mmCIF file of C-alpha atoms in Angstrom:
data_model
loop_
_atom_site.group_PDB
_atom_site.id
_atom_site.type_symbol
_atom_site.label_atom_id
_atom_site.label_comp_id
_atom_site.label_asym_id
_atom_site.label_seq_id
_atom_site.Cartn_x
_atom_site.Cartn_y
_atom_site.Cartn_z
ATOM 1 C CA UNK A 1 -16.648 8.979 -16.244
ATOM 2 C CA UNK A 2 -17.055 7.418 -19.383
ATOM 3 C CA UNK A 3 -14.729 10.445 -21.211
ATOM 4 C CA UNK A 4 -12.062 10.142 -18.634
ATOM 5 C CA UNK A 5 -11.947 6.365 -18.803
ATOM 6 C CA UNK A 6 -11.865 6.549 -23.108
ATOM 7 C CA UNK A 7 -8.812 9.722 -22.250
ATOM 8 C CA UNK A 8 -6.844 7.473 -19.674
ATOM 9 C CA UNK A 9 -7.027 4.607 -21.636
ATOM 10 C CA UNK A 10 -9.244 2.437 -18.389
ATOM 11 C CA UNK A 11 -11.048 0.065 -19.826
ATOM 12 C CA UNK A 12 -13.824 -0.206 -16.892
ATOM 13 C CA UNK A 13 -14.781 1.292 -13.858
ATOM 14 C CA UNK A 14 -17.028 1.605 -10.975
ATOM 15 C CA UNK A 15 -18.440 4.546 -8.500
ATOM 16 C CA UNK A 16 -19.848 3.431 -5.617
ATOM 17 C CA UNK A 17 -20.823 5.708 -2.997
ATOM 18 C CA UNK A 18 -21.486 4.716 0.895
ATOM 19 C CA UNK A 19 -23.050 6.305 3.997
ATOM 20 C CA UNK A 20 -22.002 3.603 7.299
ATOM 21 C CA UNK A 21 -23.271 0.724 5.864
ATOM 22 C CA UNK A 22 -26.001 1.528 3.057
ATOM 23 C CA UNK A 23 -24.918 1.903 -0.468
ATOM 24 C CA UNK A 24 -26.385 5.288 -1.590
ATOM 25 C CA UNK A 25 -25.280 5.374 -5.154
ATOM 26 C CA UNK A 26 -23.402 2.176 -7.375
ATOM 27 C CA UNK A 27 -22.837 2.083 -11.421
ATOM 28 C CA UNK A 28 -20.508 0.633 -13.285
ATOM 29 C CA UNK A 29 -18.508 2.136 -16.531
ATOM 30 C CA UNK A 30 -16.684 0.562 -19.478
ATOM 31 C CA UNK A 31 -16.030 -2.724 -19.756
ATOM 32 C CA UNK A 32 -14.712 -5.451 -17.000
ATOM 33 C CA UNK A 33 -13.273 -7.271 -20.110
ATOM 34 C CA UNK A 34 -13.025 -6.173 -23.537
ATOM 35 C CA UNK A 35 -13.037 -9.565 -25.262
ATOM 36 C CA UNK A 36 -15.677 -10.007 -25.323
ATOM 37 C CA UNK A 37 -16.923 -6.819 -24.250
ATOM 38 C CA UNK A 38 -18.665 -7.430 -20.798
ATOM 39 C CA UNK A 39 -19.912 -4.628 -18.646
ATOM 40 C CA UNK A 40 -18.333 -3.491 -15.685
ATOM 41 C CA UNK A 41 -21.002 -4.781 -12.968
ATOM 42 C CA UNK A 42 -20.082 -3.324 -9.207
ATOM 43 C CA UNK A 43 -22.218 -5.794 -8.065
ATOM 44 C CA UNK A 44 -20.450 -9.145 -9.861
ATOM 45 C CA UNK A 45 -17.377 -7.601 -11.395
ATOM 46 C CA UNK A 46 -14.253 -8.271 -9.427
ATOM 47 C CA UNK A 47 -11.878 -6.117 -8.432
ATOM 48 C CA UNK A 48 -8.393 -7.009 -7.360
ATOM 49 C CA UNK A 49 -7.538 -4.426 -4.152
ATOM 50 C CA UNK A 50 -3.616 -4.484 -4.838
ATOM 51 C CA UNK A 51 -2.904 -0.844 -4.483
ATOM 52 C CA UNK A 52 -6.431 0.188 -3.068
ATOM 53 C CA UNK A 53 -5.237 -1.234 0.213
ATOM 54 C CA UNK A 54 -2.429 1.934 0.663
ATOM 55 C CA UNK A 55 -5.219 4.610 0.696
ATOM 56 C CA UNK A 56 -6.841 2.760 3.737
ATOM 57 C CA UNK A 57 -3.787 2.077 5.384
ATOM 58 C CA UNK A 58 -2.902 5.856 5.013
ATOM 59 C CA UNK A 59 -5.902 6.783 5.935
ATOM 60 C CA UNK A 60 -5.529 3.994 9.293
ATOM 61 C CA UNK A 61 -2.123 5.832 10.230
ATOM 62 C CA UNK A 62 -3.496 9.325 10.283
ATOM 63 C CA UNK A 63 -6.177 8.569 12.346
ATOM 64 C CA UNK A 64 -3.340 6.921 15.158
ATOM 65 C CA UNK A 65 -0.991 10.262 14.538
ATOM 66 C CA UNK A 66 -4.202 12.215 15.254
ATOM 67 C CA UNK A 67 -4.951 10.251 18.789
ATOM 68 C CA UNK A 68 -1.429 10.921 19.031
ATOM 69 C CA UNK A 69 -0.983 7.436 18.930
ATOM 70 C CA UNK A 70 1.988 7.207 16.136
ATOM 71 C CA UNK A 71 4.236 9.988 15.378
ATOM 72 C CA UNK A 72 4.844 10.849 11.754
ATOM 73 C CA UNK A 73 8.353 11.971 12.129
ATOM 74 C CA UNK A 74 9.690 9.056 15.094
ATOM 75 C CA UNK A 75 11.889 6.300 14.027
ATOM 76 C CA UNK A 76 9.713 3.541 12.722
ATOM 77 C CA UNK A 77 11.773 0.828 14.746
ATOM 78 C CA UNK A 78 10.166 2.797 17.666
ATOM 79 C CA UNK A 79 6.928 1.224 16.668
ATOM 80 C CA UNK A 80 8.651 -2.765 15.583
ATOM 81 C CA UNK A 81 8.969 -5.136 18.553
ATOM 82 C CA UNK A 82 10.086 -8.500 16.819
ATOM 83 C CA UNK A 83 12.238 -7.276 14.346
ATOM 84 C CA UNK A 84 13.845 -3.736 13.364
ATOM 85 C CA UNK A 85 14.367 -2.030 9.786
ATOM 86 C CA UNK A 86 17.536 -1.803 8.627
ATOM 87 C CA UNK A 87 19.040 1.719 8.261
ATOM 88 C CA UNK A 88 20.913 3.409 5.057
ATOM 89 C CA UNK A 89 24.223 4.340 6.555
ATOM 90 C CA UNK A 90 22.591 4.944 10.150
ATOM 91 C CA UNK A 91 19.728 6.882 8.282
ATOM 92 C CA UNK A 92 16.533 5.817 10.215
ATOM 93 C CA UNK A 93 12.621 6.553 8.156
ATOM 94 C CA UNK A 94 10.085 7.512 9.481
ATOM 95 C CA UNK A 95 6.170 7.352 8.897
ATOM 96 C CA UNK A 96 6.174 10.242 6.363
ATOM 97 C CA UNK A 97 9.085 9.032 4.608
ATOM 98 C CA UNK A 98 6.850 5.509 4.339
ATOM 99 C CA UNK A 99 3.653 7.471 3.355
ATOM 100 C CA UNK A 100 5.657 9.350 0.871
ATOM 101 C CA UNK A 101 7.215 7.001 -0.484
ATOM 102 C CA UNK A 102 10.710 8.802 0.250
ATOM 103 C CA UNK A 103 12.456 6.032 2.846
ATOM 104 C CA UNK A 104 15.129 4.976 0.502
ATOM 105 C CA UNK A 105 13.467 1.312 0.538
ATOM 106 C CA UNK A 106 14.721 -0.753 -2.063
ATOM 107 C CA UNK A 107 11.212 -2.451 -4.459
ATOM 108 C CA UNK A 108 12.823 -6.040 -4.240
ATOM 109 C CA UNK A 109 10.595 -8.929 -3.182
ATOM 110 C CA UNK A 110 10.956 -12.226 -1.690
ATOM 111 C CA UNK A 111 9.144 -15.365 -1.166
ATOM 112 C CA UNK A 112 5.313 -13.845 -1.615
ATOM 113 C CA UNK A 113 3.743 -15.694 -4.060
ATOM 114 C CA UNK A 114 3.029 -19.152 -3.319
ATOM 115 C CA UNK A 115 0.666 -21.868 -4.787
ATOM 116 C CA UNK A 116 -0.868 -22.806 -1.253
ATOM 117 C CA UNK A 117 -2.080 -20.945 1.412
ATOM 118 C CA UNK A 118 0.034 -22.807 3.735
ATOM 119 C CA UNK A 119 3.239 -21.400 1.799
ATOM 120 C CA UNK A 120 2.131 -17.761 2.160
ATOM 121 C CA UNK A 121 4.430 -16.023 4.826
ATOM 122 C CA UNK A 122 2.439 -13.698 7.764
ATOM 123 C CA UNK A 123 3.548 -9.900 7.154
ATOM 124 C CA UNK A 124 5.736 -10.018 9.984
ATOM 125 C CA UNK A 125 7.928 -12.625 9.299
ATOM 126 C CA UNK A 126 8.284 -11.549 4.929
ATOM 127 C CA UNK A 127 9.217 -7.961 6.444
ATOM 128 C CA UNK A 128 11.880 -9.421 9.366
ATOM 129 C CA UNK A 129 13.296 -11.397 6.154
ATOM 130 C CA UNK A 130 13.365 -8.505 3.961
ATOM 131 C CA UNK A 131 15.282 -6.503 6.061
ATOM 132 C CA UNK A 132 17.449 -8.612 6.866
ATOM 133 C CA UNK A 133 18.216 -9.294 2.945
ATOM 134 C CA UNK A 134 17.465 -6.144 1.452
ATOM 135 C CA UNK A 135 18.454 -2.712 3.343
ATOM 136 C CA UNK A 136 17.551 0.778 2.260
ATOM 137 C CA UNK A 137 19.406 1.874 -0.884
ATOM 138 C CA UNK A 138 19.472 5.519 -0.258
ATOM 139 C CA UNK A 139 19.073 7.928 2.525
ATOM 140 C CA UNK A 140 15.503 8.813 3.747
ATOM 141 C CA UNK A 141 13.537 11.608 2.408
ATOM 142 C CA UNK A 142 15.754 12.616 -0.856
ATOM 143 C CA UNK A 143 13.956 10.437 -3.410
ATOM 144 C CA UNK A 144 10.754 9.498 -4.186
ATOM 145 C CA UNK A 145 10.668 5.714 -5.280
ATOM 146 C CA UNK A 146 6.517 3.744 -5.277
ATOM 147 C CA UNK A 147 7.280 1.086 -2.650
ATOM 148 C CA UNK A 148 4.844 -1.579 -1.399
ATOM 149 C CA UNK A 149 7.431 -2.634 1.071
ATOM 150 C CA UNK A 150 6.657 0.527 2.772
ATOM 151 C CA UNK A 151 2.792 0.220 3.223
ATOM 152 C CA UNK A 152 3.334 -3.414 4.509
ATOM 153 C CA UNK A 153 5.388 -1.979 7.163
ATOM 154 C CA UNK A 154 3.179 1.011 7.838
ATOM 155 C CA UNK A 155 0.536 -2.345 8.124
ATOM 156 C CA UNK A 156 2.421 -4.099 10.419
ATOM 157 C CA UNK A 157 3.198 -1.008 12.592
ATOM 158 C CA UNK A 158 -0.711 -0.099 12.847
#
């Protein structure tokens, strides 16, 4: 760990390894901050999820496509009952093209930081917003373009 963390340029780390609900393995590598240079504790460093969150939503939306609950390759306004996604030039996405990455979805954002909890906008309403604002820039499946748009969606479908 430690030579792949000093190779990728990571300043700290941490391997933790579960089985249902009992840690069976937990260590920390690096450094949480590096001034001053405080070890990376799994126990009492924290972590910010950000990102994290797409490999359990993923993860989430397989597990529904395998029940044959959600269908990777259906029209994602299939799934949306209070709002729809807007189209590129009559273009719908799909699932895959979301967990790809490849919907055509445009990375602009609007209204999600706030200073209050109270200002914070639920999923449902930031994504019926965005659409309406911001439609897909290009058509579905041609290019691959990192989009957290996309995972809140795939969120809101599941």
């Amino acid at each position: 760990m430690n030579t792949e963390l000093e190779k990728l340029h990571i300043p700290g780390a941490a391997v933790v390894v579960t089985q249902e609900d009992h840690i069976l393995f937990s260590k920390g590598y690096g450094y949480e901050d590096l001034e001053p240079k405080r070890a990376f504790d799994p126990a009492k460093t924290m972590v910010r999820v950000g990102s994290l969150t797409k490999s359990f939503s993923a993860s989430a939306t397989m597990k529904l496509v395998e029940q044959n609950k959600l269908d990777l390759n259906e029209d994602v306004n299939r799934y949306l009952h209070s709002y729809k996604a807007s189209q590129y030039q009559n273009h719908p996405f799909n699932l895959h093209q979301l967990l790809t990455h490849t919907a055509g979805l445009d990375e602009a954002i609007y209204d999600i930081n706030s200073s209050t909890r109270a200002g914070v906008l639920p999923t449902e309403q930031y994504l019926s917003t965005y659409f309406e604002n911001q439609p897909p820039i290009r058509k579905p499946g041609i290019q691959y373009e990192y989009s957290n748009v996309a995972f809140s969606l795939i969120g809101n479908i599941g």
